PDB file with one MODEL, atoms N, CA, C and O in Angstrom:
MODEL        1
ATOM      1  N   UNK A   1     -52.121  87.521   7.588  1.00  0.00           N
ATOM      2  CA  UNK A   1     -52.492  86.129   7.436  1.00  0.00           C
ATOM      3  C   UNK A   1     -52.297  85.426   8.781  1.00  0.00           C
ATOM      4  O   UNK A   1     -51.229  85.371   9.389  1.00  0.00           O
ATOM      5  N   UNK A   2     -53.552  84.854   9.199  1.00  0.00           N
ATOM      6  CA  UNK A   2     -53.421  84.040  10.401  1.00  0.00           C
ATOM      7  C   UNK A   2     -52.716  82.803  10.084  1.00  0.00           C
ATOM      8  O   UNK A   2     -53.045  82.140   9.101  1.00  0.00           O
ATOM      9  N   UNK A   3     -51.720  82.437  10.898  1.00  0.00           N
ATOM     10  CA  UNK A   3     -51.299  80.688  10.999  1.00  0.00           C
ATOM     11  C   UNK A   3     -51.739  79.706  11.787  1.00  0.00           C
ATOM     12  O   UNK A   3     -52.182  80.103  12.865  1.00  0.00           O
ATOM     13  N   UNK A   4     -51.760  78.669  11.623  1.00  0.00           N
ATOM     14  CA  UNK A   4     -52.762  77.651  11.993  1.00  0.00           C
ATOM     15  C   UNK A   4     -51.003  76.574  12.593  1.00  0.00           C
ATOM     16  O   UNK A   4     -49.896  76.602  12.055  1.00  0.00           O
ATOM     17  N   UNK A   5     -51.371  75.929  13.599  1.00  0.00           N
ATOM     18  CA  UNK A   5     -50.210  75.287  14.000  1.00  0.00           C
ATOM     19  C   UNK A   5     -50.022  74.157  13.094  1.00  0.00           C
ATOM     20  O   UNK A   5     -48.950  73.580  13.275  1.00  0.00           O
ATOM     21  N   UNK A   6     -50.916  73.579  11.977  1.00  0.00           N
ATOM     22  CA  UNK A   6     -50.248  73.083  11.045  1.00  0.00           C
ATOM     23  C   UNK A   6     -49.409  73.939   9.974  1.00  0.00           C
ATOM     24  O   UNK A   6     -48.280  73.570   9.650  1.00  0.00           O
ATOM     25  N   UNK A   7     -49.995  75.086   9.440  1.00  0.00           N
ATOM     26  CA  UNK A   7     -49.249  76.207   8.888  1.00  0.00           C
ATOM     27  C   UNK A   7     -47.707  76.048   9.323  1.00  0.00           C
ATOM     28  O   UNK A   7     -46.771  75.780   8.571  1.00  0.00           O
ATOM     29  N   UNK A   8     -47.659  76.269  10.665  1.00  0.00           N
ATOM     30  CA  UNK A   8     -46.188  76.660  11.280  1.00  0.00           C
ATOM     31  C   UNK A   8     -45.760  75.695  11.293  1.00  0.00           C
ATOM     32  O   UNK A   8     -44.534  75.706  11.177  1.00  0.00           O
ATOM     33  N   UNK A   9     -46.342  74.478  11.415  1.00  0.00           N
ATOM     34  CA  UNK A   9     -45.347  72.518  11.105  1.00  0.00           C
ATOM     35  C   UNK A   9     -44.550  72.884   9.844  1.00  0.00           C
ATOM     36  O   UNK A   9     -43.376  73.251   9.793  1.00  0.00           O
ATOM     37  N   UNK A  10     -45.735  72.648   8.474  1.00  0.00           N
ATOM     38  CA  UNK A  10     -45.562  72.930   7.543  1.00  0.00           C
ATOM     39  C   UNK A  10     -44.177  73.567   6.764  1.00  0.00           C
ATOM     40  O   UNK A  10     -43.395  73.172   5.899  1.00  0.00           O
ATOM     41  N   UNK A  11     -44.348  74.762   7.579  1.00  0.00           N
ATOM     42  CA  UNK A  11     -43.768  75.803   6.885  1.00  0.00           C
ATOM     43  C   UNK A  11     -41.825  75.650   7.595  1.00  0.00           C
ATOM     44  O   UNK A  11     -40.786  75.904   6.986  1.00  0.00           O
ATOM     45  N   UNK A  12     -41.991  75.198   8.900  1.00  0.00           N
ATOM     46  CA  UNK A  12     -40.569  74.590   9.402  1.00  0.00           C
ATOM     47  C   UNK A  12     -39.973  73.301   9.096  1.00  0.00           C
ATOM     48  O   UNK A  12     -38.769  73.240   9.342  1.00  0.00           O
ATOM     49  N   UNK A  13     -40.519  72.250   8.619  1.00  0.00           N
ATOM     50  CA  UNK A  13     -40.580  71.657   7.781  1.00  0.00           C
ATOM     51  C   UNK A  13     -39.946  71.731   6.332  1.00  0.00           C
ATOM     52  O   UNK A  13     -38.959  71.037   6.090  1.00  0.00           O
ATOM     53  N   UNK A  14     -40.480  72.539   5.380  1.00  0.00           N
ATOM     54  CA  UNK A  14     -40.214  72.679   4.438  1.00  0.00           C
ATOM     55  C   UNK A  14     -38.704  73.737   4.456  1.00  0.00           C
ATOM     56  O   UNK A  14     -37.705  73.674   3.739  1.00  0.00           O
ATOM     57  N   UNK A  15     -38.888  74.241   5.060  1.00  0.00           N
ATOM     58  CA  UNK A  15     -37.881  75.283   5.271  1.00  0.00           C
ATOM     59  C   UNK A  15     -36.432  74.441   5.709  1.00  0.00           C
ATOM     60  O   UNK A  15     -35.332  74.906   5.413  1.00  0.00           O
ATOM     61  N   UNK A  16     -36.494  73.936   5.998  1.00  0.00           N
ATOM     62  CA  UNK A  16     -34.966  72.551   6.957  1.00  0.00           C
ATOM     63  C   UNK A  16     -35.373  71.636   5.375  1.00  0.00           C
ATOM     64  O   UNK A  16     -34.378  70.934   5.193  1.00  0.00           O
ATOM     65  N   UNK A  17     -35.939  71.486   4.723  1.00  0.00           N
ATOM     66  CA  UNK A  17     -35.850  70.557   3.597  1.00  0.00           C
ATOM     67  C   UNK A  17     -35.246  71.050   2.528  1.00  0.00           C
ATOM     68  O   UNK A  17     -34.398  70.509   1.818  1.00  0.00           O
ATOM     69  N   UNK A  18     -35.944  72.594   2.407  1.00  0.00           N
ATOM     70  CA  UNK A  18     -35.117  73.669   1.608  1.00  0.00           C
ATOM     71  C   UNK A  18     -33.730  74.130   2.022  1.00  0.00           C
ATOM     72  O   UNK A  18     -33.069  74.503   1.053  1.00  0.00           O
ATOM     73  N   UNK A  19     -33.049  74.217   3.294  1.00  0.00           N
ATOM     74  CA  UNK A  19     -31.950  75.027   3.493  1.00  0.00           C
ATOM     75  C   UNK A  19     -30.943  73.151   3.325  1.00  0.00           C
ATOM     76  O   UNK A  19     -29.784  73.164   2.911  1.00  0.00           O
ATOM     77  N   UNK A  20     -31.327  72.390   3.539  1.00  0.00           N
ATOM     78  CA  UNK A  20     -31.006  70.962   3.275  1.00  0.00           C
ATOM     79  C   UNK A  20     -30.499  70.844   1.715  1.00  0.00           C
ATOM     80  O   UNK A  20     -29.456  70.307   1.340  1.00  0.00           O
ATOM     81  N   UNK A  21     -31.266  71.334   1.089  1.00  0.00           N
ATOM     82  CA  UNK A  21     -30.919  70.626  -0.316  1.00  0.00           C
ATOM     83  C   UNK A  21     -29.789  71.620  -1.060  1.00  0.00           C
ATOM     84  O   UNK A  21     -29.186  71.270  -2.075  1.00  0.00           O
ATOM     85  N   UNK A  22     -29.586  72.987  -0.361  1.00  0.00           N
ATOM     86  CA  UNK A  22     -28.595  74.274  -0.846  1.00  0.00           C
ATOM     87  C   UNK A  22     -29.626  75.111  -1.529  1.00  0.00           C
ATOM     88  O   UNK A  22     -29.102  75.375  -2.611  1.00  0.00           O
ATOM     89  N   UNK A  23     -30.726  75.637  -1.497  1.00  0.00           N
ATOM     90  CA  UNK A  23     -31.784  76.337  -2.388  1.00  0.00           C
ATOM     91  C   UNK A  23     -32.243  77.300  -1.181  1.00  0.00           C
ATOM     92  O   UNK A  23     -32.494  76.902  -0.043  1.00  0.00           O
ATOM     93  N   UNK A  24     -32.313  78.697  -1.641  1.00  0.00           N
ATOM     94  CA  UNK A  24     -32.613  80.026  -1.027  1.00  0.00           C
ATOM     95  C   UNK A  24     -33.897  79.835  -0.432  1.00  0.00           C
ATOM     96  O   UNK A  24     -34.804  79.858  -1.264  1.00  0.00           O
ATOM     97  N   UNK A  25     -34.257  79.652   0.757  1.00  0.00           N
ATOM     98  CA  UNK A  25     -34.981  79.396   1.685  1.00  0.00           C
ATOM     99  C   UNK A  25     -36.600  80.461   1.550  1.00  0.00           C
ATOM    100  O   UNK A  25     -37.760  80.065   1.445  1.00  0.00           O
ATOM    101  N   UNK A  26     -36.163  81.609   1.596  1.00  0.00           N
ATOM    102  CA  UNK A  26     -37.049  82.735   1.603  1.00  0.00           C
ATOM    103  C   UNK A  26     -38.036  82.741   0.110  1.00  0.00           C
ATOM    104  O   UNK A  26     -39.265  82.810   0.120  1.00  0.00           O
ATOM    105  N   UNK A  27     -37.118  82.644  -1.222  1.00  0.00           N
ATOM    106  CA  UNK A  27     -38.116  82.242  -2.064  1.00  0.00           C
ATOM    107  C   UNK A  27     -38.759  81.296  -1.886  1.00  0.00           C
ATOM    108  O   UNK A  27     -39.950  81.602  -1.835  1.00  0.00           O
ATOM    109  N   UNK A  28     -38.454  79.507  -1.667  1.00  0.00           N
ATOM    110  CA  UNK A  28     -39.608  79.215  -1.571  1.00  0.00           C
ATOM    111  C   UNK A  28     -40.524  79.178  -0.807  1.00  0.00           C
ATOM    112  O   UNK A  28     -41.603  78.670  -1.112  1.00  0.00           O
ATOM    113  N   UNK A  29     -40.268  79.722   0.369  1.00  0.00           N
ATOM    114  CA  UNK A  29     -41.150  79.797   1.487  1.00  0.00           C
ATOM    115  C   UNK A  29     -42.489  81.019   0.994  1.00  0.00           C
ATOM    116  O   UNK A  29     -43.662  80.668   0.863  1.00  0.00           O
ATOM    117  N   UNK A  30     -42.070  82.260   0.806  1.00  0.00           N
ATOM    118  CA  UNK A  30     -42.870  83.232   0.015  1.00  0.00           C
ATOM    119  C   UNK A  30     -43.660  82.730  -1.100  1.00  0.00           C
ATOM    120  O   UNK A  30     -44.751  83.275  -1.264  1.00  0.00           O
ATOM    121  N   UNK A  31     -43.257  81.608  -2.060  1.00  0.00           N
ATOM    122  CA  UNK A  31     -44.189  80.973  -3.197  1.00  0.00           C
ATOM    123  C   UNK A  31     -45.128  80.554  -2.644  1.00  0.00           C
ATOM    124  O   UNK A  31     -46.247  80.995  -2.903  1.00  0.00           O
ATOM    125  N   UNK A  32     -44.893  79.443  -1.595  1.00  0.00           N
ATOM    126  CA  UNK A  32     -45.479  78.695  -1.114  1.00  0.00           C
ATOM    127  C   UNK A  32     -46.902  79.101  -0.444  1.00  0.00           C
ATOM    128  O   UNK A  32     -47.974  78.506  -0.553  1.00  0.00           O
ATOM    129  N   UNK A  33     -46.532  80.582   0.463  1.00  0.00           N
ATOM    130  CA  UNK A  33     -47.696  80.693   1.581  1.00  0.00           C
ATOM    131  C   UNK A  33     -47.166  82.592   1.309  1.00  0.00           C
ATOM    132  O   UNK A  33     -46.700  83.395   2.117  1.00  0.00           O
ATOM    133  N   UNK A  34     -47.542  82.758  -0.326  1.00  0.00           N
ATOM    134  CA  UNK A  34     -47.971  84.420  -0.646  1.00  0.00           C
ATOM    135  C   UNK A  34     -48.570  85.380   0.501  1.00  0.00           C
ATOM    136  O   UNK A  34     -49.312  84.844   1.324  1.00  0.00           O
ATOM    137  N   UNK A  35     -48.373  86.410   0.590  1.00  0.00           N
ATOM    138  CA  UNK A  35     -48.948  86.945   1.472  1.00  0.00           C
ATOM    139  C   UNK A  35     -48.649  86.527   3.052  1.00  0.00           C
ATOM    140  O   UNK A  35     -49.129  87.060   4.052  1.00  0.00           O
ATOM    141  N   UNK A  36     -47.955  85.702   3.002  1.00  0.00           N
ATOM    142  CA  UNK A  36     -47.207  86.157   4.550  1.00  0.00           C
ATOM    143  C   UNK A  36     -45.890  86.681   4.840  1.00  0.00           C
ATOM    144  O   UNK A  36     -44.954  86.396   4.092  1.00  0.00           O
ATOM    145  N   UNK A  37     -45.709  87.505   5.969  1.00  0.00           N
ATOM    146  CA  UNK A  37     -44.419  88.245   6.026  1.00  0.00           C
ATOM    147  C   UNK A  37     -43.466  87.522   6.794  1.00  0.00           C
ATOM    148  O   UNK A  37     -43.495  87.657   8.017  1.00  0.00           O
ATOM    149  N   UNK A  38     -42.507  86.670   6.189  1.00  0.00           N
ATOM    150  CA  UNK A  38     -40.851  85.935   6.386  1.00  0.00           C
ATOM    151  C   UNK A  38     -40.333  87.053   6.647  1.00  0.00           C
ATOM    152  O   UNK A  38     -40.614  88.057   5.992  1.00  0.00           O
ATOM    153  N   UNK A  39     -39.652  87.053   7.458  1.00  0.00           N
ATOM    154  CA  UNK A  39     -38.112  87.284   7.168  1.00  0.00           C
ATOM    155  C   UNK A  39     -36.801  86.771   7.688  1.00  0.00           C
ATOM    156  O   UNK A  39     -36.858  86.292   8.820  1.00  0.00           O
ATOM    157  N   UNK A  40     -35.902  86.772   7.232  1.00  0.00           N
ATOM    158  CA  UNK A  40     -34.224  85.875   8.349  1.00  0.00           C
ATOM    159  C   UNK A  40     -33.562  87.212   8.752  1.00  0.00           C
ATOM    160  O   UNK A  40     -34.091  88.324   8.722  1.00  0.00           O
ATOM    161  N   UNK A  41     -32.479  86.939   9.082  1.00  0.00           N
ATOM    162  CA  UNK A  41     -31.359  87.922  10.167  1.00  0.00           C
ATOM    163  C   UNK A  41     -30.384  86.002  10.744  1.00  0.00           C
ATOM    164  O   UNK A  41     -30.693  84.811  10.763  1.00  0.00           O
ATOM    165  N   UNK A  42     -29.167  86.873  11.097  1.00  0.00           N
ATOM    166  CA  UNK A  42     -28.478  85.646  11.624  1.00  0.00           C
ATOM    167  C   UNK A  42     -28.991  85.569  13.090  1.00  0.00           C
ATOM    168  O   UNK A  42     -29.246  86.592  13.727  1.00  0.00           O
ATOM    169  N   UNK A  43     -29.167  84.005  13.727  1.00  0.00           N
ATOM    170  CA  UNK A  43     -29.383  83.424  14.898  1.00  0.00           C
ATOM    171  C   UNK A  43     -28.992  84.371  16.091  1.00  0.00           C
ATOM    172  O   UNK A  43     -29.646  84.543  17.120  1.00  0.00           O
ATOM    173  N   UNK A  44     -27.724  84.985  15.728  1.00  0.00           N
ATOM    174  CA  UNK A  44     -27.023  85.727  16.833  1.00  0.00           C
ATOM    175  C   UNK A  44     -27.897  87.094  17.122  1.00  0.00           C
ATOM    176  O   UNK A  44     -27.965  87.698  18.193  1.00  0.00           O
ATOM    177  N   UNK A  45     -28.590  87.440  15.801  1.00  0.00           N
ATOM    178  CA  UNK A  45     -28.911  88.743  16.773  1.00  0.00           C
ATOM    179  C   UNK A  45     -30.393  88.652  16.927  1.00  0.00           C
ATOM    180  O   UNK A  45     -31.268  89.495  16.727  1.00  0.00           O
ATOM    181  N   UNK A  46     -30.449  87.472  17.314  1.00  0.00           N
ATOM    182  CA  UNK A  46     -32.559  86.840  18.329  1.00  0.00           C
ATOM    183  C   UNK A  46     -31.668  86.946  19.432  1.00  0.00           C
ATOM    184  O   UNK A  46     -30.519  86.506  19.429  1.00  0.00           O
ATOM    185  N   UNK A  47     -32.228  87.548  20.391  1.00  0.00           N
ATOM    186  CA  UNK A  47     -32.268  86.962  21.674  1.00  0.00           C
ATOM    187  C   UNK A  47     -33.549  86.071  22.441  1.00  0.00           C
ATOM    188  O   UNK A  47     -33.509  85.348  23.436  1.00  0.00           O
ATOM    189  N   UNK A  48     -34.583  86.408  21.624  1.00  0.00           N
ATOM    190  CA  UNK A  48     -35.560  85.762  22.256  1.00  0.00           C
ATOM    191  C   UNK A  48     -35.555  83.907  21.784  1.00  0.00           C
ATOM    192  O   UNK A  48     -35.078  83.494  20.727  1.00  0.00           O
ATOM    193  N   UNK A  49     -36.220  82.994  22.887  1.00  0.00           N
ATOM    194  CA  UNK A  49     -36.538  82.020  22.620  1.00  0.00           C
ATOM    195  C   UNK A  49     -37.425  81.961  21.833  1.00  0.00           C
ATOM    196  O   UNK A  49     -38.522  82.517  21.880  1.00  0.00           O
ATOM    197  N   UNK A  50     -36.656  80.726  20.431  1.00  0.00           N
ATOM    198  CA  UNK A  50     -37.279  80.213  19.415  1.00  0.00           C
ATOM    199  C   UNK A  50     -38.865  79.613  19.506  1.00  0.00           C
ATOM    200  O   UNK A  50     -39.215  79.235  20.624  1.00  0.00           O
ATOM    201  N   UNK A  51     -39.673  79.522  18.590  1.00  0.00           N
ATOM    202  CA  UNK A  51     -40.609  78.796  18.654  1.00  0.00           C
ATOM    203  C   UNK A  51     -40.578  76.821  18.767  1.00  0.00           C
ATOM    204  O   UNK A  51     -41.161  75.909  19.353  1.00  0.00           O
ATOM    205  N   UNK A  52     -39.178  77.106  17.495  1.00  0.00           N
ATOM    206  CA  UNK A  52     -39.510  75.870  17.319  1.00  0.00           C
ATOM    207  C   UNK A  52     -37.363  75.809  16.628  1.00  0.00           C
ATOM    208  O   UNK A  52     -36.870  76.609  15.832  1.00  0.00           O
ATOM    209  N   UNK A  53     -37.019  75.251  16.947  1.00  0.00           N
ATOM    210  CA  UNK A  53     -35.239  75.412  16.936  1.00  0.00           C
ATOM    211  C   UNK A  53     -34.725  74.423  15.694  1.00  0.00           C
ATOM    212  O   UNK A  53     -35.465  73.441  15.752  1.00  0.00           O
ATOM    213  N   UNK A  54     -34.183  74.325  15.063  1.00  0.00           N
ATOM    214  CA  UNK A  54     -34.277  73.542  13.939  1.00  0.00           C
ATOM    215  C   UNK A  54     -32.365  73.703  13.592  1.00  0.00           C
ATOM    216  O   UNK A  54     -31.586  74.479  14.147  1.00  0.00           O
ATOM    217  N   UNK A  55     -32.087  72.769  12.603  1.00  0.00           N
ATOM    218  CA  UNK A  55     -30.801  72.242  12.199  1.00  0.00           C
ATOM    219  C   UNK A  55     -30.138  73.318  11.449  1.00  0.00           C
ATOM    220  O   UNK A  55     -28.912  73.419  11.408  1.00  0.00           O
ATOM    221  N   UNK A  56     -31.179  74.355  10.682  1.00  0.00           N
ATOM    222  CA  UNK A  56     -30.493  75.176   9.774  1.00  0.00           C
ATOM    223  C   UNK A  56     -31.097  76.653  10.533  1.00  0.00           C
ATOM    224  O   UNK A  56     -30.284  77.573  10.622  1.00  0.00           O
ATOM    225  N   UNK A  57     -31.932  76.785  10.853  1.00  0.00           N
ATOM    226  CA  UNK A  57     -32.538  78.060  11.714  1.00  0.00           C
ATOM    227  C   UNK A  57     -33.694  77.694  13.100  1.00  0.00           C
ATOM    228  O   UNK A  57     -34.144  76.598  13.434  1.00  0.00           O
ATOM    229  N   UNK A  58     -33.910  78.892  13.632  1.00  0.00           N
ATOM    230  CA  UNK A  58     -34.718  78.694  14.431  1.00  0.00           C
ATOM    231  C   UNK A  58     -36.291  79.645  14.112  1.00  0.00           C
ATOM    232  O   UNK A  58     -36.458  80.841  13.871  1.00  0.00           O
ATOM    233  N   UNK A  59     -36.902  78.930  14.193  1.00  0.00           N
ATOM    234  CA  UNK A  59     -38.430  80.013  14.346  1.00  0.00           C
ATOM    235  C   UNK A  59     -38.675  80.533  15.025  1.00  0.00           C
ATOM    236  O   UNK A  59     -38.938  80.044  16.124  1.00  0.00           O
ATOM    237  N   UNK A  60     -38.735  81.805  14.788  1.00  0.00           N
ATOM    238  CA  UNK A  60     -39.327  82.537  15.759  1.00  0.00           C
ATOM    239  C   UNK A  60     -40.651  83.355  15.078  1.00  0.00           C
ATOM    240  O   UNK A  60     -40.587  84.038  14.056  1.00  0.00           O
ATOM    241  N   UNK A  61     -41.746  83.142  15.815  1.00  0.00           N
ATOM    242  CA  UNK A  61     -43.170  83.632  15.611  1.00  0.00           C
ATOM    243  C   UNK A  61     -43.670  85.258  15.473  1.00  0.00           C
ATOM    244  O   UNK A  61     -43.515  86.021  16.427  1.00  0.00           O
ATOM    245  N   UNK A  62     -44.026  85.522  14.730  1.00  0.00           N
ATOM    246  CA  UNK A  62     -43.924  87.342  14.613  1.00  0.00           C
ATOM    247  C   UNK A  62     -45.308  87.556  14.555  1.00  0.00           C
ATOM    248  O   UNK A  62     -46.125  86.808  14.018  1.00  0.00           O
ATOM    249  N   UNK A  63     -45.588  88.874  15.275  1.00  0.00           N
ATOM    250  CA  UNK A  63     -46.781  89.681  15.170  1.00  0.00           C
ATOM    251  C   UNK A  63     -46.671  91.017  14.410  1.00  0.00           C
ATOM    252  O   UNK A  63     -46.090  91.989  14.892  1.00  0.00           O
ATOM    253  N   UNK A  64     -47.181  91.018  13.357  1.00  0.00           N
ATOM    254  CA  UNK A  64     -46.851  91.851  12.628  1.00  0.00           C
ATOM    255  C   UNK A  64     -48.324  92.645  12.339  1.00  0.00           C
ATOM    256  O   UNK A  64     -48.453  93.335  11.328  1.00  0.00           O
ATOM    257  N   UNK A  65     -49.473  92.474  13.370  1.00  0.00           N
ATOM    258  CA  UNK A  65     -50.629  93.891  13.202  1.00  0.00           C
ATOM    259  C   UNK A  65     -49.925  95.081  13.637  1.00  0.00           C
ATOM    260  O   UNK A  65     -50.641  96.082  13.622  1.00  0.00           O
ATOM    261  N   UNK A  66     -48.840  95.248  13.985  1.00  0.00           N
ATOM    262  CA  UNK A  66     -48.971  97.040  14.116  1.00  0.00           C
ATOM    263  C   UNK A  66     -47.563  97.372  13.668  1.00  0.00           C
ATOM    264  O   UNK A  66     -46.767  96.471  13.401  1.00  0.00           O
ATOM    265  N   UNK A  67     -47.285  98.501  13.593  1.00  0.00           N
ATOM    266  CA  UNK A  67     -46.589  99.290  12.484  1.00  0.00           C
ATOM    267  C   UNK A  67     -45.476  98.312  12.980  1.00  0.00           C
ATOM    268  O   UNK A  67     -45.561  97.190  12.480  1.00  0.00           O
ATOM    269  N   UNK A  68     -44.514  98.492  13.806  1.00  0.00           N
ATOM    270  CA  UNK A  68     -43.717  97.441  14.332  1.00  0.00           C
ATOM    271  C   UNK A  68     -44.088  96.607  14.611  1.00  0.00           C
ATOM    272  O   UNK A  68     -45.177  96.532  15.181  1.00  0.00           O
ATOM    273  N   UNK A  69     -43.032  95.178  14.218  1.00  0.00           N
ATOM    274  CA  UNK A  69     -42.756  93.996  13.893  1.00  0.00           C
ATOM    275  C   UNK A  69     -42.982  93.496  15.372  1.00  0.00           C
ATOM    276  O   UNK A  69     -42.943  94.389  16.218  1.00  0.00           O
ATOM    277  N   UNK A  70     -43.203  92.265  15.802  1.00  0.00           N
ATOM    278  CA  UNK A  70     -42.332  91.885  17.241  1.00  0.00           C
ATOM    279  C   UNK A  70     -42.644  90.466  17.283  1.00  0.00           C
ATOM    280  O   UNK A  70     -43.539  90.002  16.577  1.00  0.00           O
ATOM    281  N   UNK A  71     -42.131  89.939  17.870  1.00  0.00           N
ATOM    282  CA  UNK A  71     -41.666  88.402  18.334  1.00  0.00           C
ATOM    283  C   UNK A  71     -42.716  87.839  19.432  1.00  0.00           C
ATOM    284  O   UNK A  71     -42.788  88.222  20.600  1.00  0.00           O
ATOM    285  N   UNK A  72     -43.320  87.090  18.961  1.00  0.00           N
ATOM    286  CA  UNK A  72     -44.478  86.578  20.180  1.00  0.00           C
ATOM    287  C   UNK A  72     -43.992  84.939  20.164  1.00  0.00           C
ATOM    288  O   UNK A  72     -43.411  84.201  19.368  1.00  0.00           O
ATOM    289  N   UNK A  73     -44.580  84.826  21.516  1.00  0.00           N
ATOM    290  CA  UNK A  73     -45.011  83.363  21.426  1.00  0.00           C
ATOM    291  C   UNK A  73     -46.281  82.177  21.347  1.00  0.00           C
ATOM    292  O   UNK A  73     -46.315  80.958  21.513  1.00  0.00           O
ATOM    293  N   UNK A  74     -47.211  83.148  21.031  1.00  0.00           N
ATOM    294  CA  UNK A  74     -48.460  83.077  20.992  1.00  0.00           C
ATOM    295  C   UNK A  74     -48.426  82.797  19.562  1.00  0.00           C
ATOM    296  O   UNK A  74     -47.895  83.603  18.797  1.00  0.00           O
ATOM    297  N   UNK A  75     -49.001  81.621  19.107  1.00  0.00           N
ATOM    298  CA  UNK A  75     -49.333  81.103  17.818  1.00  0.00           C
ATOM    299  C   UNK A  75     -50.275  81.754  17.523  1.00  0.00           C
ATOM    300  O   UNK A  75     -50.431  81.989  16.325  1.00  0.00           O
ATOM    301  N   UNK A  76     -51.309  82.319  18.559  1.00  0.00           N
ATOM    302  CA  UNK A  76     -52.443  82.955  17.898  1.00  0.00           C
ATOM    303  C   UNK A  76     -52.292  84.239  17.416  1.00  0.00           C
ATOM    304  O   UNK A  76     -53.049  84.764  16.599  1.00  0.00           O
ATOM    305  N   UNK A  77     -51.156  84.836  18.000  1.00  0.00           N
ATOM    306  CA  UNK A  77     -50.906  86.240  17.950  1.00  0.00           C
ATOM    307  C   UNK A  77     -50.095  86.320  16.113  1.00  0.00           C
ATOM    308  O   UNK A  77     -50.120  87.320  15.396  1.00  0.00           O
ATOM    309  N   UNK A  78     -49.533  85.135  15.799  1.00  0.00           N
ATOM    310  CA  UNK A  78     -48.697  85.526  15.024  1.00  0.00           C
ATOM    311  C   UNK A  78     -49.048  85.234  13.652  1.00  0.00           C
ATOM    312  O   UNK A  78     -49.585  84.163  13.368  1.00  0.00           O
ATOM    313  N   UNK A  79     -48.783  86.114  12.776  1.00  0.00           N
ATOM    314  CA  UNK A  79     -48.962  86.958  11.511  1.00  0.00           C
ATOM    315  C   UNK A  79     -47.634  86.377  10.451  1.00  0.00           C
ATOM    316  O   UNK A  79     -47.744  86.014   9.280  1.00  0.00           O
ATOM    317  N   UNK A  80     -46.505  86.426  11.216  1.00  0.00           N
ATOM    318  CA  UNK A  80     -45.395  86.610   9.977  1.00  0.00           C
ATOM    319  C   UNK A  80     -44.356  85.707  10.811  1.00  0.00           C
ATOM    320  O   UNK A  80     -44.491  85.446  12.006  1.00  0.00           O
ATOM    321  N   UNK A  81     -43.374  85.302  10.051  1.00  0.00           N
ATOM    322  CA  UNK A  81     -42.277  84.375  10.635  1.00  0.00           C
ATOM    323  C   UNK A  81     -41.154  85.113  10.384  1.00  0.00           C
ATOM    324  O   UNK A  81     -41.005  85.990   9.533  1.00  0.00           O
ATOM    325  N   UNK A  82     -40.255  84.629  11.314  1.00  0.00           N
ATOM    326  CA  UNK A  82     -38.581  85.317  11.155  1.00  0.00           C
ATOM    327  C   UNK A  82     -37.624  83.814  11.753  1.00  0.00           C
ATOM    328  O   UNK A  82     -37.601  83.322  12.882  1.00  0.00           O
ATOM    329  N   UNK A  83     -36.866  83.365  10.418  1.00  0.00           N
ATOM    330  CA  UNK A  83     -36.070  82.534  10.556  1.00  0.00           C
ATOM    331  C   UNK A  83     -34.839  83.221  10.711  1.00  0.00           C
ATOM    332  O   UNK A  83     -34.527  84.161   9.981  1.00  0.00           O
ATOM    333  N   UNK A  84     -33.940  82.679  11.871  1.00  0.00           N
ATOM    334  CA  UNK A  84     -33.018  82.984  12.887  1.00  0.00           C
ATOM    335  C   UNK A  84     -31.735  82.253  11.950  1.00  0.00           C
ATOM    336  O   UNK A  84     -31.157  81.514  12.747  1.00  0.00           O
ATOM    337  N   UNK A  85     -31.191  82.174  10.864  1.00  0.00           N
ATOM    338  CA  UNK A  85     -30.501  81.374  10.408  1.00  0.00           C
ATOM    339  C   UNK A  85     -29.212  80.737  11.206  1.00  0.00           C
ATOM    340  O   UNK A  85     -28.525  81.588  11.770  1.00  0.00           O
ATOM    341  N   UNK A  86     -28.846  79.596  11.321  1.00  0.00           N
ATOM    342  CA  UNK A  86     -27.809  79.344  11.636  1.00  0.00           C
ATOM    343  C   UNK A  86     -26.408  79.647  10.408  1.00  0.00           C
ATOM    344  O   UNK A  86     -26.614  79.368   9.227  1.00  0.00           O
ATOM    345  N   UNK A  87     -25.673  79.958  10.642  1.00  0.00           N
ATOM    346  CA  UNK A  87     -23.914  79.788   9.680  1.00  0.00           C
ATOM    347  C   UNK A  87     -24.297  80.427   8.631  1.00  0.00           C
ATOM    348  O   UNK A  87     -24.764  81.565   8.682  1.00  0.00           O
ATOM    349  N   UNK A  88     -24.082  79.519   7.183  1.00  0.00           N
ATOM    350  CA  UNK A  88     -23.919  79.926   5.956  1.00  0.00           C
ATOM    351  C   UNK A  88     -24.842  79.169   5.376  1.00  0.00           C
ATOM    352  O   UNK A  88     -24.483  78.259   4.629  1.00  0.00           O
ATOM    353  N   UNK A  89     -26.292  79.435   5.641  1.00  0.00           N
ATOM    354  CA  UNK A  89     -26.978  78.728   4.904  1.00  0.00           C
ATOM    355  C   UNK A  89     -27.501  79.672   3.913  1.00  0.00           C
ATOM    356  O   UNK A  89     -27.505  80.850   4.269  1.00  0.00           O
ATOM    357  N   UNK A  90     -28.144  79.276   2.211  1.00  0.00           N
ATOM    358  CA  UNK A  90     -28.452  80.397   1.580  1.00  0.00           C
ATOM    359  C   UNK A  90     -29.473  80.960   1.949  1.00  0.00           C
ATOM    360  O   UNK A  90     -29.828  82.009   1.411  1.00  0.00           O
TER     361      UNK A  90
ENDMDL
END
């Protein structure tokens, strides 16, 4: 699934509204926009710069056409998201 830079507003957005209210982030993000590939890991083990850095995680943009995963910064390139969680969020 291609993302559209409203897609990626959207979807960081909702995601800081969701980890905000105490509600598991990844389900609703997956309801929301089916068919794209999320995933989290804690903040500490990104080294790469975020897309977009946020209160409860950071975005980071994923290309996920080939068998391995990887981290772009190219909005056009990217396929799937990986939120960087900060602490103890659910």
């Amino acid at each position: 699934m291609k993302l559209t830079d409203e897609d990626i507003a959207v979807l960081f957005d909702l995601g800081q509204t969701v980890c905000r209210s105490g509600e598991g982030v990844l389900p609703v993000l997956r309801t929301q926009f089916p068919g794209l590939p999320i995933t989290q890991c804690p903040a500490s083990d990104v080294s790469d710069e975020p897309f977009r850095a946020g209160e409860y995680f950071d975005l980071h943009l994923l290309d996920t056409r080939d068998h391995c995963w990887k981290v772009t910064a190219d909005s056009l390139a990217a396929t799937g998201l990986l939120l960087a969680m900060h602490g103890n969020v659910p």
